[in-house]
Coordinates of C-alpha atoms in Angstrom, one line a residue:
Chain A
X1154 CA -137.9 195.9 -50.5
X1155 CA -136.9 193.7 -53.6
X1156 CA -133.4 194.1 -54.3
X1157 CA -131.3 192.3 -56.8
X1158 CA -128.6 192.0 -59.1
X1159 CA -130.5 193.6 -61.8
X1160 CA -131.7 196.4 -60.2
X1161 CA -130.1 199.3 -59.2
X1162 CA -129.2 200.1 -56.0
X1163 CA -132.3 202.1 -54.3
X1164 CA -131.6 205.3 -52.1
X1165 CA -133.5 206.2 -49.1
X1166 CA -131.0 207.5 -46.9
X1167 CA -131.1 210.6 -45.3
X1168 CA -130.4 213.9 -47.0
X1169 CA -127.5 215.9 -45.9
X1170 CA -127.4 218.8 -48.5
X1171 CA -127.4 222.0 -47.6
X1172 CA -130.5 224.0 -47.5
X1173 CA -129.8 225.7 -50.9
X1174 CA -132.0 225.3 -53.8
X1175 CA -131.8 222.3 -56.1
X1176 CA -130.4 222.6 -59.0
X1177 CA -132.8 220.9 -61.0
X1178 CA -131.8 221.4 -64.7
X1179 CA -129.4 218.6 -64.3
X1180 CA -131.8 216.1 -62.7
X1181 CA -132.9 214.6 -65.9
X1182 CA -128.6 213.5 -66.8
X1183 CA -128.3 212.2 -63.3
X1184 CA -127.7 208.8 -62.8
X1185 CA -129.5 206.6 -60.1
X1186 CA -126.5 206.7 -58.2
X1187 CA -126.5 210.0 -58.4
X1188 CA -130.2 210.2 -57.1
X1189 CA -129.3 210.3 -53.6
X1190 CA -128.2 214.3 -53.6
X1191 CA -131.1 215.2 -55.8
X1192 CA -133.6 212.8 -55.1
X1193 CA -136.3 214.4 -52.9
X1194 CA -135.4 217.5 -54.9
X1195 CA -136.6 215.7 -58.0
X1196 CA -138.9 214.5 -56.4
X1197 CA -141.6 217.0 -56.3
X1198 CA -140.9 219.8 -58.7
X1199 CA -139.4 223.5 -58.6
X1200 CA -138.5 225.7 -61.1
X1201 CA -137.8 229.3 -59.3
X1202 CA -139.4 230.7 -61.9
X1203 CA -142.8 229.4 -61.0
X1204 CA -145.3 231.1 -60.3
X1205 CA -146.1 229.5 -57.1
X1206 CA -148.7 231.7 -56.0
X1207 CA -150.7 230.8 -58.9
X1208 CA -153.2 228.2 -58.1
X1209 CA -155.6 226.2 -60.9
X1210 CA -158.7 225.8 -59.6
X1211 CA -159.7 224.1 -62.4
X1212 CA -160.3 220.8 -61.3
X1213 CA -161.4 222.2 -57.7
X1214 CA -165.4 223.1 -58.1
X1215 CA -165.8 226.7 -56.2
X1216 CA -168.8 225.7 -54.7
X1217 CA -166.7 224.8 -51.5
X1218 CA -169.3 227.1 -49.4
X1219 CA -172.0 224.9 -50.5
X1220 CA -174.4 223.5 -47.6
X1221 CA -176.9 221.6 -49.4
X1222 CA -177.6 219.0 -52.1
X1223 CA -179.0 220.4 -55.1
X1224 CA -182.5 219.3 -55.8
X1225 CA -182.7 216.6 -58.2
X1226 CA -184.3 218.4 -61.3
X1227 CA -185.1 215.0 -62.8
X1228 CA -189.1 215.0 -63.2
X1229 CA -189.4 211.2 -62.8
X1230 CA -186.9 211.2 -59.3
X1231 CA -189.4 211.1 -56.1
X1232 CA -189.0 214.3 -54.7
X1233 CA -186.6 214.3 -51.6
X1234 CA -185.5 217.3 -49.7
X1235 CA -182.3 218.4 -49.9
X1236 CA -179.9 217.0 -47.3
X1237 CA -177.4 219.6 -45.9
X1238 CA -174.0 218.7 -45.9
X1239 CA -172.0 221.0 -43.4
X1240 CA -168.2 221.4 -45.2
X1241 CA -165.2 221.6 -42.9
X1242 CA -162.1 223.4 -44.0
X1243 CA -158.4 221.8 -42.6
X1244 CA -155.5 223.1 -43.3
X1245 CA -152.0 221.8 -42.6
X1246 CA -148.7 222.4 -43.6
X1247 CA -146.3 219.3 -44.7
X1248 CA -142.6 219.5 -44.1
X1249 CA -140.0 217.3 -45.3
X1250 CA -137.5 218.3 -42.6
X1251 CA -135.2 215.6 -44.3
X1252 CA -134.4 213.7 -41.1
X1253 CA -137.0 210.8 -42.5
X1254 CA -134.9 209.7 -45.7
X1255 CA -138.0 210.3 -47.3
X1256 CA -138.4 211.1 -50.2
X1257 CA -137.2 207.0 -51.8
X1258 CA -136.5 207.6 -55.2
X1259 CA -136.9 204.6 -57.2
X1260 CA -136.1 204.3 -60.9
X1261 CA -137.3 200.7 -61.4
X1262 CA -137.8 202.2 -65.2
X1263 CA -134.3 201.9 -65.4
X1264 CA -134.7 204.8 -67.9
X1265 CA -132.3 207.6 -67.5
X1266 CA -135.2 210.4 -67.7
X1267 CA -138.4 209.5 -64.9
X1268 CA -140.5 207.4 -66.9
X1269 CA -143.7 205.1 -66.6
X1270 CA -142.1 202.6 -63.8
X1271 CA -140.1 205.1 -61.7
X1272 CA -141.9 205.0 -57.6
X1273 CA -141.8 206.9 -55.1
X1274 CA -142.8 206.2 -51.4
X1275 CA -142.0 209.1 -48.8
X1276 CA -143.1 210.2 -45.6
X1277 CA -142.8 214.0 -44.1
X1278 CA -143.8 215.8 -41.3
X1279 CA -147.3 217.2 -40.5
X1280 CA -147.8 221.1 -39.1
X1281 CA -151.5 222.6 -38.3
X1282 CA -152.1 225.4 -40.5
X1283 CA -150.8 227.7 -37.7
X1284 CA -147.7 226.3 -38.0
X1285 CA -147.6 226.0 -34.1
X1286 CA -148.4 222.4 -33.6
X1287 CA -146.9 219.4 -34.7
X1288 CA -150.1 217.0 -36.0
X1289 CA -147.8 214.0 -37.3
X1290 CA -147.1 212.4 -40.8
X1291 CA -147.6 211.6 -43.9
X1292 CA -146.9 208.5 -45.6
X1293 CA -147.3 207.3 -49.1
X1294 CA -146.4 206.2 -52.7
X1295 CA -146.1 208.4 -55.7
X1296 CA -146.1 206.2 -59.3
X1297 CA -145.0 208.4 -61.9
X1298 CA -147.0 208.5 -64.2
X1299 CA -145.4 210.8 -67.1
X1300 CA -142.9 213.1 -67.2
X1301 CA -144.0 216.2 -68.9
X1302 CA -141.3 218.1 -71.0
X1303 CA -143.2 221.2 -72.1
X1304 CA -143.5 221.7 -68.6
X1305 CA -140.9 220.5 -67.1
X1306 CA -142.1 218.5 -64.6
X1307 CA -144.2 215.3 -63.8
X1308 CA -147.3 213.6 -63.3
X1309 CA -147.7 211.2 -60.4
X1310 CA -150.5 209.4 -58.9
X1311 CA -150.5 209.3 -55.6
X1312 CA -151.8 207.6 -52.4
X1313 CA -151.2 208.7 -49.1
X1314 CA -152.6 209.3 -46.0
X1315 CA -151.9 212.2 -43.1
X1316 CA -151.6 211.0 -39.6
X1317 CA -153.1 213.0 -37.0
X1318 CA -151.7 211.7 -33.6
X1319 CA -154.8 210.6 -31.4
X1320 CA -157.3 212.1 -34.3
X1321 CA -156.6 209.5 -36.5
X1322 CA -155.9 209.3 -39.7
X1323 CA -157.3 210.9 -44.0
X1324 CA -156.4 208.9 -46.8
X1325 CA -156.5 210.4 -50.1
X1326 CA -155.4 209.7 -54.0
X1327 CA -154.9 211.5 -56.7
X1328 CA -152.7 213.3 -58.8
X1329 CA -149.6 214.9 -58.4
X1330 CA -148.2 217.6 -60.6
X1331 CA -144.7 218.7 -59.9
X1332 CA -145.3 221.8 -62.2
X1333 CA -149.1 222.9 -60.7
X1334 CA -151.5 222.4 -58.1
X1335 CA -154.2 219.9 -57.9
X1336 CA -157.1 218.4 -56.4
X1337 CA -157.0 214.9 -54.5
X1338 CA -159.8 213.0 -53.5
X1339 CA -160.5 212.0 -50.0
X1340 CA -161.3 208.7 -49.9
X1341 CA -161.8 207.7 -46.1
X1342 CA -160.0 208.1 -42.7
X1343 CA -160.1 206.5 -39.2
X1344 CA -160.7 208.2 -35.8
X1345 CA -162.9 211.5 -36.1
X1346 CA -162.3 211.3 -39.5
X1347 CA -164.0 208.1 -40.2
X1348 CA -167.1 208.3 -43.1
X1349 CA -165.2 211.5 -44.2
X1350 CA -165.4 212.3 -47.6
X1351 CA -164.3 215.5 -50.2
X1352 CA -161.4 216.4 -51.7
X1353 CA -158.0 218.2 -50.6
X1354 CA -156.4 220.9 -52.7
X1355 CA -152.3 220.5 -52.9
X1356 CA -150.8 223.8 -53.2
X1357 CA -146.8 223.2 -53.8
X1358 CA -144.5 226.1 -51.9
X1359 CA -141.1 224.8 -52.5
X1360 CA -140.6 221.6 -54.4
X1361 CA -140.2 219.2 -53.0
X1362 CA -139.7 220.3 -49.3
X1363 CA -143.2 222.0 -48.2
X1364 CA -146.6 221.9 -49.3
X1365 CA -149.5 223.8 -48.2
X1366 CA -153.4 221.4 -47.8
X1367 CA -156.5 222.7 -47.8
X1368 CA -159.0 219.9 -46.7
X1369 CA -163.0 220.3 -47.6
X1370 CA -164.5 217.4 -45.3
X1371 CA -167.6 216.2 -45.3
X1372 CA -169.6 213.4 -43.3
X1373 CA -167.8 213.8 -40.3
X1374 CA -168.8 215.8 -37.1
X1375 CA -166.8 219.6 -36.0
X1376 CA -163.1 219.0 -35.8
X1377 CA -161.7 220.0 -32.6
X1378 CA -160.5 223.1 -31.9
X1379 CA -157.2 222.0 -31.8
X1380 CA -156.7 220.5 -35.2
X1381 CA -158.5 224.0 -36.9
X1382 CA -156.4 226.5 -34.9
X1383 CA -155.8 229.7 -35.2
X1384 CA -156.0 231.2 -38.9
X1385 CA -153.7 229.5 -41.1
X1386 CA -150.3 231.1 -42.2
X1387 CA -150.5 232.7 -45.6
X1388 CA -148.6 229.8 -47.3
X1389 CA -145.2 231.3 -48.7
X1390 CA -141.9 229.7 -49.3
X1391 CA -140.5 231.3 -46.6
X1392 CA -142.8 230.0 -43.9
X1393 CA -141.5 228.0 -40.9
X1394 CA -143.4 226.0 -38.5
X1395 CA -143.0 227.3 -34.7
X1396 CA -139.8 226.7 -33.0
X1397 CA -141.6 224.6 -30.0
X1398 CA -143.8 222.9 -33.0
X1399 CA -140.7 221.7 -34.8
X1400 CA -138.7 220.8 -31.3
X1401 CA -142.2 219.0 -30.7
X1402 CA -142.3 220.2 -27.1
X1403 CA -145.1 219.8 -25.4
X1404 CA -147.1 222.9 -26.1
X1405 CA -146.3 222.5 -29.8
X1406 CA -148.0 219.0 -30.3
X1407 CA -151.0 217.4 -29.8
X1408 CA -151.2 214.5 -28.1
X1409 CA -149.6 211.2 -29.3
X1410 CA -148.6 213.3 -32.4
X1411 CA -147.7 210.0 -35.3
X1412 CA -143.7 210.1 -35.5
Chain B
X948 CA -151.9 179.2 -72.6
X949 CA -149.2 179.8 -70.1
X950 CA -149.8 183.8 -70.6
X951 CA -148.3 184.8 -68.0
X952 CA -144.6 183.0 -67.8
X953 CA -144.5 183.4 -71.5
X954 CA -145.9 187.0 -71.7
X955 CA -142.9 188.7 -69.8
X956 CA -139.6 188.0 -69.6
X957 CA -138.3 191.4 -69.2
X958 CA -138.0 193.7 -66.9
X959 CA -137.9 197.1 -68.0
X960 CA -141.1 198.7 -69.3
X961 CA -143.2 197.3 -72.2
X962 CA -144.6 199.2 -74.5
X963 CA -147.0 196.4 -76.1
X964 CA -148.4 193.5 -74.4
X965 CA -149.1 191.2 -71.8
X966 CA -148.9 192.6 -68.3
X967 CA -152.3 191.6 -68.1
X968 CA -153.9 188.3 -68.9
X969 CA -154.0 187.4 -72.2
X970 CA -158.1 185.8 -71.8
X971 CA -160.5 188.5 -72.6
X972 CA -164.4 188.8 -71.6
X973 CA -167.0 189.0 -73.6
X974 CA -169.2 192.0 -72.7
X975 CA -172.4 191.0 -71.3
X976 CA -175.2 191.9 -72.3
X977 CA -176.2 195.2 -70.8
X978 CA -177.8 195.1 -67.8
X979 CA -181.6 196.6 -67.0
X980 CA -182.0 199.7 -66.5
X981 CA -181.1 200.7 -63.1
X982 CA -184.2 201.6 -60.5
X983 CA -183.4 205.3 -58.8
X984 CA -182.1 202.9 -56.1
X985 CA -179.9 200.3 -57.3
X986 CA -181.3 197.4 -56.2
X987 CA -180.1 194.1 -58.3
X988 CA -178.0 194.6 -60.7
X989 CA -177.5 191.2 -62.4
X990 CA -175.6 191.6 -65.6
X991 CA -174.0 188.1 -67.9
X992 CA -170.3 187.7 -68.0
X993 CA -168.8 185.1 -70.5
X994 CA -164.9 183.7 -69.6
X995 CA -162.9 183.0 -72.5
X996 CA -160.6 180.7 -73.1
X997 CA -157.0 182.0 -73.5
X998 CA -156.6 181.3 -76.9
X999 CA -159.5 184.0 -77.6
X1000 CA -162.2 182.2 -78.2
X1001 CA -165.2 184.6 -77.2
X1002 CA -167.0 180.6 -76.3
X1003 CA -166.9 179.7 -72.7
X1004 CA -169.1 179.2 -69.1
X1005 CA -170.9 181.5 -68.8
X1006 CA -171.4 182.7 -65.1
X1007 CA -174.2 184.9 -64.0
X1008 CA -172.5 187.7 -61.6
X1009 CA -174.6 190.1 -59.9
X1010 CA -173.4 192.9 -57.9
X1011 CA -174.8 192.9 -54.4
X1012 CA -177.7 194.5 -53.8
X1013 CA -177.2 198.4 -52.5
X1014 CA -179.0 199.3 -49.6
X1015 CA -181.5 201.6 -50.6
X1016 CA -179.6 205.4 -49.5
X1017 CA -180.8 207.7 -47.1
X1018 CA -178.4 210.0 -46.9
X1019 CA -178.4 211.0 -50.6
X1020 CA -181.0 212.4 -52.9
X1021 CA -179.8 212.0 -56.5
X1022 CA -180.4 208.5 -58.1
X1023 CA -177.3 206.8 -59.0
X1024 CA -175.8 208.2 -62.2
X1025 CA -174.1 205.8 -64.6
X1026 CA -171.0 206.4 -66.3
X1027 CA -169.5 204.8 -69.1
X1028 CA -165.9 204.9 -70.7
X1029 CA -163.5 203.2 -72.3
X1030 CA -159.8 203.0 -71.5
X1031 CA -157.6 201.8 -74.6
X1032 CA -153.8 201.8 -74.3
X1033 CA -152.6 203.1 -77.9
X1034 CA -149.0 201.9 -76.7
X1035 CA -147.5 205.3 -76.9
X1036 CA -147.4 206.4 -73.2
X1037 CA -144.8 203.6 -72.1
X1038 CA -147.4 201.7 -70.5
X1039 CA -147.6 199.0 -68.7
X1040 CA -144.6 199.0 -66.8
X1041 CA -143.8 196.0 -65.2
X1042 CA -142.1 196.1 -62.5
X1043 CA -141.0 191.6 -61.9
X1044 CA -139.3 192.6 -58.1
X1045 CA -140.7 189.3 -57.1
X1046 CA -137.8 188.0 -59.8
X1047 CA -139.8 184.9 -60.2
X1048 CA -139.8 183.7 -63.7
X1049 CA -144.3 183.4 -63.0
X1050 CA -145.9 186.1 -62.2
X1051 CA -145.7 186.2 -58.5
X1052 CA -146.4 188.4 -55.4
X1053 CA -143.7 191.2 -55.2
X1054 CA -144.8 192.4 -59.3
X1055 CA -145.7 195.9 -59.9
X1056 CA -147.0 197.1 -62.6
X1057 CA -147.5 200.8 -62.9
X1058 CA -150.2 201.7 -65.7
X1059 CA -151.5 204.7 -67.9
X1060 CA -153.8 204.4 -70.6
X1061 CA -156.2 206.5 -72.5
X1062 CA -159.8 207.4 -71.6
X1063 CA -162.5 208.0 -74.2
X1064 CA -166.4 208.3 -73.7
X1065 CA -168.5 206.0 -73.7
X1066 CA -169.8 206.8 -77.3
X1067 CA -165.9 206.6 -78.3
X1068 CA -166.5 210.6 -80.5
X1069 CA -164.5 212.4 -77.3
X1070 CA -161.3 211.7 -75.4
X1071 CA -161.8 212.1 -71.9
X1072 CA -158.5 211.7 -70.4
X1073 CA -156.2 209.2 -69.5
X1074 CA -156.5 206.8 -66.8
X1075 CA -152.8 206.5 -64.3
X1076 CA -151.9 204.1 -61.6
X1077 CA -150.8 200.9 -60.2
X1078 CA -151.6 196.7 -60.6
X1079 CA -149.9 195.5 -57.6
X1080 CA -149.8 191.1 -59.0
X1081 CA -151.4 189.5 -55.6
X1082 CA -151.1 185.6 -57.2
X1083 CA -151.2 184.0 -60.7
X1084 CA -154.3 181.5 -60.7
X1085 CA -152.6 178.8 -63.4
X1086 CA -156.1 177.1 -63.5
X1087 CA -157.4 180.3 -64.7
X1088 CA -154.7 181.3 -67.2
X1089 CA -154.9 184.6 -65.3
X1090 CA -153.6 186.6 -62.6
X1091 CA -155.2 188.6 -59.6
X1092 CA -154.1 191.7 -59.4
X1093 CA -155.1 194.7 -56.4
X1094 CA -155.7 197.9 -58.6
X1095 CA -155.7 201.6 -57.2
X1096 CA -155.6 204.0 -59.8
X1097 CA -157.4 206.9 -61.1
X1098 CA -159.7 208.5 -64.1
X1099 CA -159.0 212.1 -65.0
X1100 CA -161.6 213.3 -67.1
X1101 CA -159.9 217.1 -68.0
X1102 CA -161.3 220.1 -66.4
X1103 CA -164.8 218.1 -65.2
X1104 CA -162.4 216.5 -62.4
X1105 CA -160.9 212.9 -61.4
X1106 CA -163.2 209.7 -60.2
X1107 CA -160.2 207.4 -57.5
X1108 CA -160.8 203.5 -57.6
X1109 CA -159.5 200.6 -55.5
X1110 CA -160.5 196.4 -55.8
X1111 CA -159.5 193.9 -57.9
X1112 CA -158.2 193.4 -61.3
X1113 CA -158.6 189.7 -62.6
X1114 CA -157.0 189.0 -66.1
X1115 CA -159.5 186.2 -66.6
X1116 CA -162.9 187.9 -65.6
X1117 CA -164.6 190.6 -64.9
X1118 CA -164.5 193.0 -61.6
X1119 CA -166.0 195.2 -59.5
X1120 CA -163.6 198.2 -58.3
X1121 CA -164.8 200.3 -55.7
X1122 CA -164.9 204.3 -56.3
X1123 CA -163.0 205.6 -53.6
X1124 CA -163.1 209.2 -54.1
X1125 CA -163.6 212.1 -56.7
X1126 CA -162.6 215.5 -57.5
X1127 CA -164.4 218.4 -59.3
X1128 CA -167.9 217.3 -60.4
X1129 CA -166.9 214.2 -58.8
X1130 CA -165.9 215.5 -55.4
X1131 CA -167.8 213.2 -52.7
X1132 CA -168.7 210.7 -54.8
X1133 CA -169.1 206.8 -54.3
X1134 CA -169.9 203.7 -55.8
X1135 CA -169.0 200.8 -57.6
X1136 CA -167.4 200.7 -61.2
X1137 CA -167.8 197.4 -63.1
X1138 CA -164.5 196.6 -65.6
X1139 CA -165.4 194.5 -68.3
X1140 CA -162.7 193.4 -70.6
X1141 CA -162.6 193.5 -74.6
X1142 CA -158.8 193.1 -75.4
X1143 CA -156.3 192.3 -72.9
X1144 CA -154.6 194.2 -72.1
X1145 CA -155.7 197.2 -74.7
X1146 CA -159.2 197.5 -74.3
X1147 CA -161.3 197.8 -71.2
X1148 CA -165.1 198.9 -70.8
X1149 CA -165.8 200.4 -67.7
X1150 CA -169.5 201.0 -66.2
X1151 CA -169.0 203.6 -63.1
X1152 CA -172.5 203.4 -60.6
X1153 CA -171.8 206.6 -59.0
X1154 CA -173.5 207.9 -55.9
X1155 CA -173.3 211.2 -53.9
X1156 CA -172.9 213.4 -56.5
X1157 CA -173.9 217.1 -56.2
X1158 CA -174.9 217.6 -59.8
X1159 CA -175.9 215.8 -62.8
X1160 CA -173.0 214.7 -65.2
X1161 CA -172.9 217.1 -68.2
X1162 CA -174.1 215.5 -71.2
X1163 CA -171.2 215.5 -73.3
X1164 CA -170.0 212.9 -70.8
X1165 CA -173.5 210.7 -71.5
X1166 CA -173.5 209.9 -75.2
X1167 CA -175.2 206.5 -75.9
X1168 CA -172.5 203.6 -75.4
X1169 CA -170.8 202.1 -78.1
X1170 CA -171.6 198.7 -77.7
X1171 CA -168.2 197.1 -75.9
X1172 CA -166.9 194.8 -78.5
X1173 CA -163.0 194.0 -79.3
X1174 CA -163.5 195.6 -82.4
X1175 CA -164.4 198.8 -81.0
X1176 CA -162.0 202.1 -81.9
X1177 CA -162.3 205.9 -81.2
X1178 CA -163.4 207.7 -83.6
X1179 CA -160.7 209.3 -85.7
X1180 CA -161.0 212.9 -84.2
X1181 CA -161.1 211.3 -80.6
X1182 CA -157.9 209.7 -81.5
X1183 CA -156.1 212.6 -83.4
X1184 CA -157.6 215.1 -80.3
X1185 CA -159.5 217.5 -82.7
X1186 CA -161.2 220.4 -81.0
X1187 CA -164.5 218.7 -81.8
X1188 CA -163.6 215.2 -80.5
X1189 CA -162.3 216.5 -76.5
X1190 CA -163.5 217.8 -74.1
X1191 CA -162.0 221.2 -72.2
X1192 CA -158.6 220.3 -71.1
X1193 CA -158.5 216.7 -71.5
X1194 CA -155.8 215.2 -69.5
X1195 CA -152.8 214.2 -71.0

């Protein structure tokens, strides 16, 4: 990491705040050095007052159920039947447990408000959807993009991946709202998830500490049982992976689970 | 010209100028019209000089040759844009961690521009990501730069691109990924340069789409130029001149 006189000194140590919730009206006065309290917090966003329930589907087509190409209604295409395409729903839960001094808030803007310049690599924990089993990680880079006043919050672009122990591995990038949920693009993975390709929907529960995925695969075979689980837990603030999950004993991980 | 040593001296984020190379391309001319399964497409790219002389080689460049699909039904659909930084989005930023005085490994330069149709009568969107500066090439006035960034095109969804960004010619990005009407897609996108750094013409070949691209997206191309603009009610955002939502 590139360090120098010029720049200001970057944070990525561990968290030690108390679980209580950020108090994010002052973020934008904060100073870098300042950052370190605040700077996952600021991170992702999370006005209480949000309606976190509320999920746009604009940008995510409902046709999640679909099983088949359409027909190509082009008169002058050679006429090809339709290729079924089987889509494979994931969810998992991601954690920032703050043990991982993840999220690194860099202001290489230098701009006291997050501007055009500002990055953000972290990494956070990985849950199944069940909340019982520790999968992994995920690692990445946000680039703010914008900060967005009227709503108080930000745009990033990110590119990250989610580590599934054994499994492998689903890279993905796209944008990152703090103040609504989007859609991300899957753009490849490794393991049983190699060809895969689709989108993820990002569903924010508490900025910036947990995030609920919804994964629509396509091109790869079934996904062991293990990964899909049991039915996913209604995402909420409040939820909590399993004790044994978090401890990551043995029943409560799968095997080689990335660290 | 010594763009890149003389382009930036600062550090903080630029709101004109010069993260890129300061040689533009000429816009070939366009290329055949693509068979259902792209086969050859051989298209003319003209390097410029860096003073801006639209005179120089001329290269022939031809993307390889796409194995004819299998796996998907629909022909590839083609895609054109334009991406024009209007300087009022703090953009480029770059980021000279190398703290070289040249352009050097270890630069960043974090981008967002805006993204019009092809037929320059709608804004799209905006375009948001990052040039990570992989070597400056002094024999080419330029710089090489590894791109991974994003289109958002409003409500219709986001196309995600990765490859190569040279300053001095023309590239081929990969299309990584795609939301909405773009969720599955693939592809190649070819980035042609009109004004660097403020106007770039981008050709998407995109594959493994589930539907046809709606038509407001499809408008007959303006023809790239470095003279080209938005239309007035693209650039002011009228209701006529966007589409739903257009990201922002």
């Amino acid at each position: 990491m590139a360090s120098s006189s010029y720049l200001k000194p970057i944070s990525s140590h561990r968290l030690s705040n108390p679980r209580s919730q950020p108090h994010f009206q002052s973020q934008q006065q904060l100073g870098f050095a300042h950052s370190q309290a605040f700077a996952t917090r600021h991170l992702k966003l999370s006005k209480a007052a949000h309606d976190q329930d509320h999920f746009s589907a604009k940008r995510c087509s409902k046709d999640f159920t679909t099983r088949a190409f359409f027909f190509n209604k082009k008169p002058k295409s050679p006429p090809v039947s339709p290729k079924p395409t089987k889509v494979q729903e994931l969810s998992v839960y991601e954690i920032n447990e703050r043990d991982r001094g993840s999220p690194a808030f860099l202001k290489l803007s230098q701009k006291p408000q997050n501007s055009l310049g500002d990055l953000v690599p972290f990494s956070n924990k990985l849950y199944s959807g069940d909340l019982q089993k520790r999968l992994g990680i995920t690692c990445g880079l946000c680039v703010l993009i914008q900060h967005v006043p009227e709503k108080k919050g930000d745009r990033y672009e990110a590119t990250y991946s989610f580590y599934f122990g054994d499994y492998g591995h689903i890279s993905v990038q796209g944008a990152y709202l703090t103040y609504e949920d989007t859609c991300l693009a899957v753009t490849g993975g490794s393991g049983i998830f190699e060809g895969v390709y689709g989108q993820v929907k990002l569903r924010q529960l508490v900025f910036p500490i947990k995030l609920f995925y919804t994964f629509y695969l396509k091109g790869i075979a079934d996904l062991p049982a293990e990964l899909l689980g049991n039915a996913a837990v209604i995402p909420s603030p409040s939820v909590e992976p399993a004790p044994a999950a978090k401890a990551t004993e043995p029943h409560g991980i799968i095997k080689n689970f990335t660290n | 010209m010594a763009y890149s040593s003389s382009a930036l001296r600062s550090i903080s984020s630029l709101k004109s100028s010069a993260a890129r190379s300061h040689a533009s391309a000429i816009v070939p001319t366009k290329p055949s019209l693509l068979s259902f399964k792209l086969a050859q497409n051989p298209c003319l790219l003209t390097k410029t000089t860096s003073s801006g002389n639209f005179s120089g080689t001329k290269r022939s460049f031809s993307c390889r040759s796409q194995a004819s699909s299998t796996e998907n039904s629909r022909p590839v659909q083609e895609l054109s844009v334009y991406e024009i930084n209007e300087r009022d989005r703090g953009s480029p930023a770059y980021l000279r961690l190398s703290q070289k005085s040249v352009n050097s490994l270890g630069d960043l330069v974090p981008f967002s521009n805006k993204l019009y149709t092809g037929d320059l009568q709608k804004r799209v969107g905006i375009t948001a990501g990052i040039c990570v500066l992989i070597q400056n090439k002094p024999e080419k006035k330029g710089d090489r730069y590894e791109a991974i960034y994003s289109f958002y095109f409003g409500d219709y969804g986001h196309i995600a691109v990765q490859g190569s960004y040279l300053t001095y010619e023309d590239t081929y990005l990969a299309v990584t990924g795609g939301s909405g009407i773009f969720e599955g897609v693939y592809g190649q996108v070819k980035l042609q340069q009109l004004v660097f750094p403020f106007k770039l013409f981008y050709t998407f070949y995109l594959k493994g789409m589930t539907k046809d691209l709606p038509a407001e997206l499809l408008g007959k191309a303006v023809e790239p130029s470095p003279a080209v603009e938005p239309s007035p009610a693209a650039k002011a955002c009228e209701p006529h001149a966007v589409i739903v939502n257009y990201t922002d």
